[in-house]
Amino acid sequence: MPEVIPADSVGIVVPQTAHFDEPLALECNRTLAGYDLVYETYGTLNADASNAVLICHALSGSHHAAGYHSAADKKPGWWDLCIGPGKPIDTDRFFVVCPNNLGSCYGSTGPTSLNPDTGRPWGADFPLMTVKDWVKSQARLADRLGIRRWAAVVGGSLGGMQALQWSIDFPDRVRHALVIASAPKLSAQNIGFNEVARQAILNDPGFHNGHYYAHDTVPKQGLILARMVGHITYLSDEAMKQKFGRDLQSGKFQFGFDVEFQVESYLRHQGEQFSKFFDANTYLLMTKALDYFDPARDFGNDLVKALAHVQASYFVASFTTDWRFSPERSREIVNALLKNRKNVSYAEIDAPQGHDSFLLDNERYLALFRAYMGRIAGETGAAPAATGAA
Amino acid sequence: MRAEHELIAQWIAPGTRVLDLGCGHGDLLAHLRDTRNVFGYGIEIGADQIRSCVEKGVNVIEQDIDGGLRNFDDGSFDTVVMTQALQALHRPNLVIGEMLRVGREAIVTFPNFAHWRPRLHIALKGRMPVSKSLPHQWYDTPNIHLCTFRDFEVLCRDNGWRVLERLVADSNHVQGTLMQTLPNLLGEIAIYRLSRK
């Protein structure tokens, strides 16, 4: 637990749930009859609802982007570095909304929820979701909260894809899109890594075709392997070298298959921890959502056409050592926007930590992020909140 | 705003599209946007400069000009500007060619190395000139392709680029009368407006 909650934290936050009865037609041609979206908000919505910022989470993220759920929490929300009073997304100026995506295992309707038709958990019967589906569901949440137009939609990685999709699907509802460490679609290599992860889960004897809840078990080994391979792709070669090198646990070779190198120990530990709280069906669903994402597909595979009608201004950022979503991929987005004569700024941040950089402290990254959000605050009249006694 | 920007701004029509190579802190683009309703992008590699642009709401793309402008379509800008960056490029001639491919017109400014002061510096001291406008030593200078009014006009002629206008100024951007007659000797700053033939 934090000894004292830091002054630049949003403090203790309470997740909320919005229930929707209106059926949601999905890209897979199935329909969710009703669903819950769990979300958190930070800051205060201003009178004309012009200071609202939507945060979209990535593969293993949740609605808990900032602050603490209780004083006993060891760690704050996943993007606490960037969200809070005086932080790049300044909660003294903006009203921040972070929903948990459908299909997740953190509270919004997903594979672990009960299927109303059977009374049992959905498991593998839960429909596969796409980024477009998520955006549609988030738009309903925006309606519910009285937000007609977001000052900004912000996300990294899979979250950046949602920000991009938002600007395409709801051009008049997004003033700015911040697309960080993302890509306009996955490469064959990316899909390949996701497939290895899925095969690890699907072939785990504990998977039971996705209905492991009924067997009171989980495909733990599969999930561990999936996370291990994923984790390697989030780090850079250099970061792994710095962190582990070829260091051995015991200083000498054991000539066996137990943990010998530090990197093995680290990956097993990360996988093990992850398998304790993450759901395997959600992992499968999230990787498929990544694989399916390709907004150009609806426009003759032409990203320039896909972005022709957008109205948002964009901030696109990539990290030099990110090989999962390399700077080249971000430049594809930027160049398609340039061809359409849209407002866009692009920065390539020198950072050693690979794809994970978007979640980590980096002076230049945070300064730029702050500068861009400051500009939005200026435009939208998201003035600093009055301080002191009212 | 830099005096040079005022001189350049007079050549840019309201409501046009401008690409600024090596846009620095985005002052020219912000000025053009605010006074002439110009839409534009800056290209820059300096981290502090990029942040300043973002703060000003100027579109800025982190990109190395020496790598070309392949991501911009032919004729997609009315004017492509490059102030005081020519001498720092690896292949300045190729970049000007690119400027005139993506823009109808190009505006280029650079320090004139044939000004009497650097000439005198070499003649009397026998060493590479170091001055207020060119403050670096020969070994650490970013200015690797210095040229003169005459050099530049030869380059334009050889490539078939048309010089639409030329301004000759001192380092304070004052356009003295004498330097108009003897630009290569008396002009410190060269400002050219070019187009394709």
Coordinates of C-alpha atoms in Angstrom, one line a residue:
Chain A
M1 CA 0.0 0.0 0.0
P2 CA 1.2 3.5 -0.6
E3 CA 2.3 5.0 2.7
V4 CA 0.5 8.2 1.8
I5 CA -1.5 8.7 -1.4
P6 CA 0.6 11.0 -3.5
A7 CA -0.7 14.5 -4.1
D8 CA -0.7 14.0 -7.9
S9 CA -2.9 10.9 -7.6
V10 CA -6.6 10.9 -8.3
G11 CA -6.8 9.1 -4.9
I12 CA -9.3 6.4 -4.1
V13 CA -11.6 5.7 -7.0
V14 CA -14.7 3.6 -7.2
P15 CA -15.6 1.7 -10.4
Q16 CA -19.1 2.2 -11.7
T17 CA -21.3 0.0 -13.9
A18 CA -23.5 1.0 -16.7
H19 CA -26.1 -1.6 -17.8
F20 CA -27.3 -1.5 -21.4
D21 CA -30.6 -3.2 -22.5
E22 CA -30.4 -2.2 -26.1
P23 CA -29.0 -5.1 -28.1
L24 CA -25.5 -4.6 -29.6
A25 CA -25.1 -6.0 -33.1
L26 CA -21.6 -7.2 -33.5
E27 CA -19.3 -7.5 -36.5
C28 CA -19.3 -11.3 -36.2
N29 CA -23.0 -11.1 -37.0
R30 CA -24.1 -12.1 -33.5
T31 CA -25.8 -9.8 -31.1
L32 CA -25.3 -9.2 -27.4
A33 CA -28.8 -8.8 -26.0
G34 CA -27.7 -6.7 -23.1
Y35 CA -24.4 -6.0 -21.4
D36 CA -22.6 -4.2 -18.6
L37 CA -19.7 -1.8 -19.0
V38 CA -17.6 -1.2 -16.0
Y39 CA -15.8 2.2 -16.0
E40 CA -14.0 4.7 -13.9
T41 CA -14.0 8.5 -14.1
Y42 CA -11.6 11.0 -12.8
G43 CA -12.0 14.8 -12.6
T44 CA -15.2 16.8 -13.3
L45 CA -17.2 17.1 -16.4
N46 CA -17.7 20.8 -17.2
A47 CA -21.0 22.5 -18.0
D48 CA -20.9 22.1 -21.7
A49 CA -19.3 18.6 -21.5
S50 CA -16.4 19.8 -23.6
N51 CA -13.5 18.5 -21.4
A52 CA -14.2 14.8 -21.6
V53 CA -11.3 12.4 -22.4
L54 CA -11.8 8.8 -23.2
I55 CA -9.0 6.3 -22.3
C56 CA -8.9 3.1 -24.2
H57 CA -7.1 0.2 -22.7
A58 CA -4.8 -2.4 -24.3
L59 CA -4.8 -6.2 -24.3
S60 CA -4.5 -6.9 -20.6
G61 CA -5.7 -3.5 -19.3
S62 CA -8.8 -2.6 -17.5
H63 CA -11.0 0.4 -16.5
H64 CA -8.6 1.0 -13.6
A65 CA -6.3 3.5 -15.3
A66 CA -5.5 5.7 -12.3
G67 CA -5.6 6.0 -8.5
Y68 CA -6.3 3.3 -6.0
H69 CA -9.3 1.2 -5.1
S70 CA -8.3 1.0 -1.5
A71 CA -5.5 2.2 0.7
A72 CA -4.3 -1.4 0.8
D73 CA -3.6 -1.4 -3.0
K74 CA 0.1 -2.1 -3.7
K75 CA -0.1 -0.4 -7.1
P76 CA -2.1 2.4 -8.7
G77 CA -4.1 2.0 -12.0
W78 CA -2.2 1.0 -15.1
W79 CA -1.7 4.6 -16.5
D80 CA -1.4 6.4 -13.3
L81 CA 1.9 7.9 -14.6
C82 CA -0.1 9.9 -17.2
I83 CA -3.4 10.6 -15.5
G84 CA -3.9 12.7 -12.4
P85 CA -3.7 16.3 -11.1
G86 CA -0.9 18.1 -13.0
K87 CA -0.1 15.0 -15.0
P88 CA -0.1 14.9 -18.8
I89 CA -3.9 14.1 -18.7
D90 CA -4.6 16.6 -16.1
T91 CA -7.6 15.7 -14.0
D92 CA -7.8 19.2 -12.7
R93 CA -8.8 20.2 -16.3
F94 CA -10.2 17.1 -17.9
F95 CA -13.0 14.7 -17.1
V96 CA -11.5 11.3 -17.8
V97 CA -13.5 8.2 -18.6
C98 CA -11.9 4.7 -18.8
P99 CA -14.2 1.8 -19.6
N100 CA -13.4 -1.8 -19.5
N101 CA -13.9 -3.4 -22.9
L102 CA -16.5 -6.0 -23.6
G103 CA -15.0 -9.5 -23.5
S104 CA -12.6 -8.5 -20.7
C105 CA -12.4 -10.4 -17.4
Y106 CA -12.4 -7.3 -15.2
G107 CA -16.1 -6.7 -14.9
S108 CA -17.6 -5.7 -18.2
T109 CA -19.6 -8.5 -19.9
G110 CA -17.3 -11.2 -21.1
P111 CA -16.6 -14.9 -21.2
T112 CA -16.7 -15.1 -17.4
S113 CA -20.1 -13.5 -17.3
L114 CA -23.3 -15.6 -17.2
N115 CA -24.9 -16.3 -20.5
P116 CA -28.6 -15.4 -19.9
D117 CA -29.6 -18.2 -22.3
T118 CA -27.9 -21.0 -20.3
G119 CA -27.4 -19.6 -16.9
R120 CA -23.8 -20.7 -17.1
P121 CA -20.6 -18.7 -17.9
W122 CA -20.3 -17.9 -21.6
G123 CA -16.8 -19.3 -21.8
A124 CA -15.8 -19.9 -25.4
D125 CA -19.4 -19.1 -26.6
F126 CA -18.9 -15.4 -25.9
P127 CA -18.9 -13.7 -29.3
L128 CA -15.5 -12.6 -30.6
M129 CA -15.2 -8.8 -30.4
T130 CA -13.6 -6.3 -32.8
V131 CA -12.2 -2.8 -32.1
K132 CA -15.3 -1.5 -34.0
D133 CA -17.6 -3.3 -31.7
W134 CA -15.8 -1.8 -28.7
V135 CA -16.0 1.7 -30.1
K136 CA -19.8 1.2 -30.7
S137 CA -20.3 0.1 -27.1
Q138 CA -18.1 3.0 -25.8
A139 CA -20.2 5.5 -27.8
R140 CA -23.3 4.3 -25.9
L141 CA -21.5 4.9 -22.7
A142 CA -20.6 8.4 -23.9
D143 CA -24.3 9.0 -24.7
R144 CA -25.2 7.8 -21.2
L145 CA -22.7 10.2 -19.6
G146 CA -23.9 13.1 -21.7
I147 CA -20.7 13.4 -23.8
R148 CA -21.5 14.4 -27.3
R149 CA -18.0 15.0 -28.4
W150 CA -14.7 13.8 -26.8
A151 CA -12.1 16.5 -26.3
A152 CA -9.7 13.5 -26.9
V153 CA -9.8 9.8 -27.3
V154 CA -6.4 8.4 -26.1
G155 CA -4.8 5.0 -26.2
G156 CA -1.6 3.0 -26.5
S157 CA -1.2 -0.2 -28.5
L158 CA -4.6 -1.8 -28.9
G159 CA -5.9 1.3 -27.1
G160 CA -4.5 3.4 -29.9
M161 CA -6.3 1.3 -32.4
Q162 CA -9.6 2.2 -30.6
A163 CA -8.7 5.9 -30.7
L164 CA -8.1 5.6 -34.5
Q165 CA -11.3 3.6 -35.0
W166 CA -13.3 6.2 -33.0
S167 CA -12.1 8.9 -35.3
I168 CA -13.2 6.9 -38.3
D169 CA -16.6 5.7 -37.1
F170 CA -17.6 8.8 -35.2
P171 CA -15.8 11.6 -37.0
D172 CA -17.9 14.4 -35.4
R173 CA -17.5 13.0 -31.9
V174 CA -13.7 13.1 -31.6
R175 CA -11.9 16.4 -31.4
H176 CA -8.4 14.9 -31.0
A177 CA -7.1 11.3 -31.3
L178 CA -3.9 10.4 -29.5
V179 CA -2.6 7.2 -31.1
I180 CA 0.5 5.9 -29.2
A181 CA 2.7 2.9 -30.0
S182 CA 0.0 1.6 -32.3
A183 CA -0.4 0.4 -35.9
P184 CA -3.1 0.6 -38.6
K185 CA -3.2 -3.2 -38.6
L186 CA -1.2 -6.2 -37.5
S187 CA 1.6 -7.6 -39.6
A188 CA 1.9 -11.3 -40.4
Q189 CA 4.6 -11.5 -37.7
N190 CA 2.3 -9.9 -35.1
I191 CA -0.5 -12.3 -35.9
G192 CA 2.1 -15.2 -35.8
F193 CA 3.0 -14.3 -32.2
N194 CA -0.7 -14.1 -31.3
E195 CA -1.3 -17.5 -32.8
V196 CA 1.5 -19.1 -30.8
A197 CA -0.1 -17.6 -27.7
R198 CA -3.5 -18.9 -28.6
Q199 CA -2.3 -22.4 -29.5
A200 CA -0.7 -22.6 -26.1
I201 CA -4.1 -21.9 -24.4
L202 CA -6.2 -24.0 -26.9
N203 CA -3.9 -27.1 -26.4
D204 CA -3.8 -26.9 -22.6
P205 CA -5.6 -30.0 -21.3
G206 CA -7.4 -27.7 -18.8
F207 CA -9.0 -25.6 -21.6
H208 CA -11.9 -27.9 -22.1
N209 CA -12.9 -26.1 -25.3
G210 CA -13.2 -22.9 -23.4
H211 CA -15.6 -24.2 -20.7
Y212 CA -13.0 -24.8 -18.1
Y213 CA -15.1 -22.9 -15.5
A214 CA -17.5 -25.8 -15.3
H215 CA -14.6 -28.1 -14.7
D216 CA -13.4 -26.0 -11.9
T217 CA -10.0 -25.6 -13.5
V218 CA -8.1 -23.1 -15.8
P219 CA -5.7 -23.7 -18.7
K220 CA -2.9 -22.3 -16.5
Q221 CA 0.1 -23.6 -18.4
G222 CA -1.3 -22.4 -21.6
L223 CA -1.9 -18.9 -20.3
I224 CA 1.6 -18.8 -18.8
L225 CA 3.1 -19.7 -22.1
A226 CA 0.9 -17.2 -23.9
R227 CA 2.0 -14.4 -21.6
M228 CA 5.7 -15.4 -21.8
V229 CA 5.8 -15.2 -25.6
G230 CA 3.8 -12.0 -25.5
H231 CA 6.0 -10.5 -22.9
I232 CA 9.1 -11.1 -25.0
T233 CA 7.5 -9.0 -27.8
Y234 CA 6.8 -6.1 -25.4
L235 CA 10.4 -5.7 -24.5
S236 CA 13.4 -4.7 -26.7
D237 CA 16.5 -6.9 -27.2
E238 CA 18.4 -4.1 -25.5
A239 CA 16.1 -3.9 -22.5
M240 CA 16.4 -7.7 -22.0
K241 CA 20.1 -7.5 -22.3
Q242 CA 20.3 -4.7 -19.7
K243 CA 17.9 -6.5 -17.3
F244 CA 19.2 -10.0 -17.5
G245 CA 22.0 -10.5 -20.0
R246 CA 23.1 -14.1 -19.8
D247 CA 23.1 -14.0 -16.0
L248 CA 22.6 -17.4 -14.4
Q249 CA 20.6 -18.1 -11.3
S250 CA 23.3 -20.2 -9.6
G251 CA 26.4 -18.9 -11.5
K252 CA 27.0 -22.1 -13.3
F253 CA 25.3 -24.4 -15.9
Q254 CA 23.0 -27.1 -14.3
F255 CA 22.7 -29.1 -17.5
G256 CA 18.9 -29.5 -17.1
F257 CA 15.6 -27.9 -17.9
D258 CA 14.9 -26.1 -14.6
V259 CA 15.3 -22.4 -14.5
E260 CA 19.0 -21.5 -15.2
F261 CA 19.1 -18.1 -16.9
Q262 CA 17.6 -15.1 -15.1
V263 CA 15.5 -14.3 -18.1
E264 CA 13.8 -17.7 -17.8
S265 CA 13.0 -17.0 -14.2
Y266 CA 11.6 -13.6 -15.0
L267 CA 9.4 -14.8 -17.8
R268 CA 8.1 -17.8 -15.8
H269 CA 7.4 -15.5 -12.9
Q270 CA 5.5 -13.0 -15.2
G271 CA 3.5 -15.8 -16.8
E272 CA 2.7 -17.3 -13.4
Q273 CA 1.5 -14.0 -11.9
F274 CA -0.5 -13.2 -15.0
S275 CA -2.2 -16.6 -15.0
K276 CA -3.5 -16.0 -11.5
F277 CA -5.7 -13.0 -12.4
F278 CA -6.3 -13.1 -16.2
D279 CA -8.8 -15.2 -18.0
A280 CA -7.7 -17.4 -20.9
N281 CA -10.9 -16.9 -22.9
T282 CA -10.4 -13.1 -22.6
Y283 CA -6.8 -13.5 -23.8
L284 CA -8.0 -15.4 -26.9
L285 CA -10.6 -12.8 -27.6
M286 CA -8.2 -9.8 -27.1
T287 CA -5.6 -11.3 -29.5
K288 CA -8.3 -12.0 -32.1
A289 CA -9.5 -8.4 -31.8
L290 CA -5.9 -7.3 -32.5
D291 CA -5.6 -9.6 -35.5
Y292 CA -9.0 -8.4 -37.0
F293 CA -8.2 -4.7 -36.6
D294 CA -7.8 -3.3 -40.1
P295 CA -9.9 -0.1 -40.7
A296 CA -8.7 0.1 -44.3
R297 CA -10.4 -3.2 -45.1
D298 CA -13.8 -1.4 -45.3
F299 CA -12.2 1.0 -47.8
G300 CA -10.7 -1.3 -50.4
N301 CA -7.6 -1.9 -48.2
D302 CA -6.7 1.8 -48.6
L303 CA -5.9 3.5 -45.4
V304 CA -5.9 6.9 -47.1
K305 CA -9.5 6.4 -48.0
A306 CA -10.3 5.1 -44.6
L307 CA -9.1 8.3 -43.1
A308 CA -10.5 10.6 -45.8
H309 CA -13.6 11.8 -43.8
V310 CA -12.1 12.0 -40.3
Q311 CA -12.4 15.4 -38.5
A312 CA -10.1 14.8 -35.6
S313 CA -6.6 16.3 -35.1
Y314 CA -4.1 13.6 -34.3
F315 CA -1.1 13.1 -32.1
V316 CA 0.8 10.0 -33.1
A317 CA 3.8 8.8 -31.2
S318 CA 6.1 5.7 -31.5
F319 CA 9.1 4.4 -29.7
T320 CA 12.4 3.7 -31.4
T321 CA 13.0 0.2 -29.9
D322 CA 9.4 -0.9 -30.2
W323 CA 9.6 -3.8 -32.7
R324 CA 6.1 -5.1 -32.0
F325 CA 4.5 -1.9 -33.3
S326 CA 7.5 -0.2 -34.8
P327 CA 7.8 3.5 -35.7
E328 CA 7.3 2.4 -39.3
R329 CA 3.8 1.3 -38.5
S330 CA 2.9 4.6 -36.8
R331 CA 4.3 6.4 -39.9
E332 CA 1.8 4.5 -42.0
I333 CA -1.0 6.2 -40.0
V334 CA 0.8 9.6 -40.2
N335 CA 1.4 9.4 -43.9
A336 CA -2.2 8.4 -44.6
L337 CA -3.3 11.5 -42.6
L338 CA -0.8 13.7 -44.5
K339 CA -2.2 12.5 -47.8
N340 CA -5.7 13.6 -46.6
R341 CA -4.4 16.9 -45.4
K342 CA -5.5 16.3 -41.8
N343 CA -4.1 17.9 -38.8
V344 CA -1.4 15.6 -37.4
S345 CA 1.7 15.7 -35.3
Y346 CA 4.2 12.9 -35.0
A347 CA 7.0 12.1 -32.7
E348 CA 9.4 9.2 -32.6
I349 CA 10.5 8.9 -29.0
D350 CA 14.0 7.5 -28.2
A351 CA 13.3 4.9 -25.5
P352 CA 15.1 1.7 -24.7
Q353 CA 12.2 -0.4 -23.3
G354 CA 10.4 -1.5 -26.5
H355 CA 6.6 -1.6 -26.8
D356 CA 6.2 -1.2 -23.0
S357 CA 7.6 2.3 -23.3
F358 CA 4.2 3.8 -23.7
L359 CA 3.5 2.9 -20.1
L360 CA 6.8 4.0 -18.7
D361 CA 8.5 7.1 -17.5
N362 CA 10.3 9.0 -20.2
E363 CA 11.0 12.7 -20.0
R364 CA 10.5 13.5 -23.6
Y365 CA 7.4 11.4 -24.0
L366 CA 5.6 12.8 -20.9
A367 CA 6.6 16.4 -21.9
L368 CA 5.1 16.0 -25.4
F369 CA 2.0 14.2 -24.1
R370 CA 1.6 17.1 -21.6
A371 CA 2.1 19.7 -24.3
Y372 CA -0.5 18.2 -26.6
M373 CA -3.1 17.7 -23.9
G374 CA -2.3 21.3 -22.7
R375 CA -3.1 22.5 -26.2
I376 CA -6.4 20.6 -26.2
A377 CA -7.3 22.1 -22.8
G378 CA -6.7 25.6 -24.3
E379 CA -8.9 24.9 -27.2
T380 CA -11.8 23.3 -25.3
G381 CA -11.8 25.7 -22.4
A382 CA -10.9 23.0 -20.0
A383 CA -9.7 25.6 -17.5
P384 CA -7.8 24.6 -14.4
A385 CA -10.3 23.8 -11.7
A386 CA -10.7 26.4 -9.0
T387 CA -8.6 25.5 -6.0
G388 CA -9.2 26.2 -2.3
A389 CA -12.5 26.5 -0.5
A390 CA -15.6 27.0 -2.7
Chain B
M1 CA 9.1 36.7 -34.8
R2 CA 12.3 36.6 -36.8
A3 CA 12.7 39.3 -39.3
E4 CA 13.4 36.6 -41.9
H5 CA 9.9 35.2 -41.4
E6 CA 8.4 38.6 -42.2
L7 CA 10.3 38.7 -45.5
I8 CA 9.1 35.1 -46.3
A9 CA 5.5 35.7 -45.2
Q10 CA 5.0 38.4 -47.9
W11 CA 5.6 35.7 -50.6
I12 CA 2.9 33.4 -49.2
A13 CA -0.7 34.0 -50.3
P14 CA -3.5 33.8 -47.7
G15 CA -5.3 30.4 -47.5
T16 CA -2.5 28.5 -49.1
R17 CA -0.7 25.3 -48.1
V18 CA 2.8 25.4 -46.7
L19 CA 5.4 22.8 -45.8
D20 CA 8.2 24.1 -43.6
L21 CA 11.4 22.0 -43.6
G22 CA 13.4 22.3 -40.4
C23 CA 10.5 24.4 -38.9
G24 CA 12.3 24.9 -35.6
H25 CA 9.9 26.1 -32.9
G26 CA 7.0 26.5 -35.4
D27 CA 7.0 30.3 -35.3
L28 CA 6.7 30.8 -39.0
L29 CA 3.9 28.4 -39.4
A30 CA 2.0 29.8 -36.3
H31 CA 2.4 33.3 -37.8
L32 CA 1.2 32.2 -41.2
R33 CA -1.8 30.4 -39.6
D34 CA -2.7 33.4 -37.4
T35 CA -2.2 36.1 -40.0
R36 CA -2.9 34.4 -43.3
N37 CA -5.0 31.4 -42.6
V38 CA -2.3 29.2 -44.0
F39 CA -2.6 25.4 -43.4
G40 CA 0.7 23.7 -43.0
Y41 CA 3.0 21.1 -41.6
G42 CA 6.5 21.5 -40.1
I43 CA 9.2 18.9 -40.4
E44 CA 11.7 18.8 -37.6
I45 CA 14.1 16.5 -35.7
G46 CA 14.9 18.5 -32.6
A47 CA 13.0 17.3 -29.6
D48 CA 12.6 20.7 -27.9
Q49 CA 11.5 22.3 -31.2
I50 CA 8.9 19.6 -31.8
R51 CA 7.5 20.2 -28.3
S52 CA 7.3 23.9 -29.0
C53 CA 5.4 23.3 -32.2
V54 CA 2.9 21.0 -30.3
E55 CA 2.4 23.6 -27.7
K56 CA 1.6 26.2 -30.4
G57 CA -0.8 23.8 -32.1
V58 CA 1.4 23.7 -35.2
N59 CA 1.4 20.4 -37.0
V60 CA 4.9 18.9 -36.8
I61 CA 6.2 15.7 -38.2
E62 CA 9.4 14.1 -36.8
Q63 CA 11.3 13.3 -39.9
D64 CA 14.8 13.7 -41.3
I65 CA 14.8 15.9 -44.4
D66 CA 17.9 14.2 -45.7
G67 CA 15.7 11.1 -46.1
G68 CA 13.6 12.9 -48.7
L69 CA 9.9 13.8 -48.8
R70 CA 8.6 10.5 -50.3
N71 CA 5.6 10.6 -48.0
F72 CA 4.4 13.8 -49.6
D73 CA 2.6 13.7 -53.0
D74 CA 3.7 15.7 -56.0
G75 CA 2.4 19.3 -56.0
S76 CA 0.6 18.9 -52.7
F77 CA 1.8 22.2 -51.3
D78 CA 1.7 25.8 -52.7
T79 CA 5.0 26.6 -51.0
V80 CA 7.8 24.6 -49.4
V81 CA 9.9 26.7 -47.1
M82 CA 13.4 25.9 -45.8
T83 CA 15.1 28.5 -43.7
Q84 CA 18.8 28.3 -42.7
A85 CA 18.9 24.5 -43.1
L86 CA 20.3 24.1 -46.6
Q87 CA 23.9 24.2 -45.4
A88 CA 23.3 21.4 -42.8
L89 CA 22.0 18.9 -45.3
H90 CA 23.9 15.9 -46.7
R91 CA 22.5 16.4 -50.2
P92 CA 21.1 19.9 -50.4
N93 CA 20.6 19.7 -54.2
L94 CA 18.4 16.6 -53.9
V95 CA 16.3 18.2 -51.1
I96 CA 15.6 21.3 -53.2
G97 CA 14.6 19.0 -56.0
E98 CA 12.2 17.4 -53.6
M99 CA 10.9 20.8 -52.4
L100 CA 10.0 21.6 -56.0
R101 CA 8.4 18.3 -56.6
V102 CA 6.0 18.5 -53.6
G103 CA 5.5 22.3 -53.9
R104 CA 4.7 24.7 -56.7
E105 CA 7.2 27.1 -55.2
A106 CA 10.2 26.8 -52.8
I107 CA 11.6 29.4 -50.5
V108 CA 15.2 28.8 -49.4
T109 CA 17.4 30.9 -47.2
F110 CA 21.1 30.4 -46.3
P111 CA 24.1 32.3 -45.1
N112 CA 26.4 33.6 -48.0
F113 CA 29.8 32.2 -47.5
A114 CA 31.3 34.6 -50.0
H115 CA 30.5 37.6 -47.8
W116 CA 33.6 39.8 -47.3
R117 CA 33.8 38.9 -43.6
P118 CA 34.4 35.1 -44.0
R119 CA 36.6 35.9 -47.1
L120 CA 38.7 38.3 -44.9
H121 CA 38.8 35.7 -42.1
I122 CA 40.3 33.1 -44.4
A123 CA 42.6 35.6 -46.2
L124 CA 44.0 37.2 -43.0
K125 CA 43.9 34.4 -40.4
G126 CA 44.2 31.4 -42.7
R127 CA 41.5 29.6 -40.7
M128 CA 37.9 28.6 -41.2
P129 CA 35.6 31.5 -40.3
V130 CA 33.9 31.5 -37.0
S131 CA 31.4 34.3 -36.5
K132 CA 28.2 35.2 -34.8
S133 CA 26.1 33.7 -37.6
L134 CA 28.4 30.7 -38.1
P135 CA 29.6 30.1 -34.5
H136 CA 31.0 26.5 -34.9
Q137 CA 34.5 25.2 -35.3
W138 CA 35.2 23.4 -38.6
Y139 CA 35.2 20.0 -36.9
D140 CA 31.9 20.2 -35.0
T141 CA 29.9 22.4 -37.3
P142 CA 26.5 21.2 -38.5
N143 CA 27.0 23.4 -41.6
I144 CA 28.6 21.0 -43.9
H145 CA 27.5 22.4 -47.3
L146 CA 28.1 26.1 -47.2
C147 CA 27.7 28.0 -50.4
T148 CA 27.5 31.5 -52.0
F149 CA 25.0 33.5 -54.0
R150 CA 26.9 32.5 -57.1
D151 CA 27.1 28.8 -56.2
F152 CA 23.4 28.7 -55.6
E153 CA 22.5 30.4 -58.8
V154 CA 24.7 28.0 -60.8
L155 CA 22.9 25.1 -59.0
C156 CA 19.5 26.6 -60.0
R157 CA 20.6 27.1 -63.6
D158 CA 22.1 23.5 -63.9
N159 CA 18.9 22.0 -62.5
G160 CA 16.5 24.2 -64.5
W161 CA 15.0 25.8 -61.5
R162 CA 13.6 29.3 -62.0
V163 CA 14.6 32.1 -59.6
L164 CA 11.4 34.0 -59.1
E165 CA 12.8 36.5 -56.6
R166 CA 15.9 37.0 -54.6
L167 CA 16.5 39.1 -51.5
V168 CA 19.9 40.1 -50.2
A169 CA 20.1 41.0 -46.5
D170 CA 22.6 41.4 -43.7
S171 CA 22.4 39.3 -40.5
N172 CA 19.7 41.7 -39.1
H173 CA 17.7 41.2 -42.3
V174 CA 18.2 44.7 -43.4
Q175 CA 18.4 45.0 -47.2
G176 CA 21.0 47.6 -47.7
T177 CA 21.3 49.3 -51.1
L178 CA 25.0 48.6 -51.7
M179 CA 24.6 44.9 -51.1
Q180 CA 21.9 44.7 -53.8
T181 CA 24.6 45.7 -56.4
L182 CA 27.3 43.4 -54.9
P183 CA 25.3 40.6 -53.2
N184 CA 28.0 38.0 -53.3
L185 CA 30.5 40.3 -51.5
L186 CA 28.2 42.3 -49.3
G187 CA 25.1 40.1 -48.7
E188 CA 25.1 38.0 -45.5
I189 CA 21.8 36.2 -45.9
A190 CA 20.4 34.9 -49.2
I191 CA 16.6 34.4 -49.6
Y192 CA 15.4 32.8 -52.8
R193 CA 12.0 32.1 -54.2
L194 CA 12.1 29.3 -56.8
S195 CA 9.8 27.5 -59.0
R196 CA 10.1 24.7 -61.6
K197 CA 10.7 26.0 -65.1

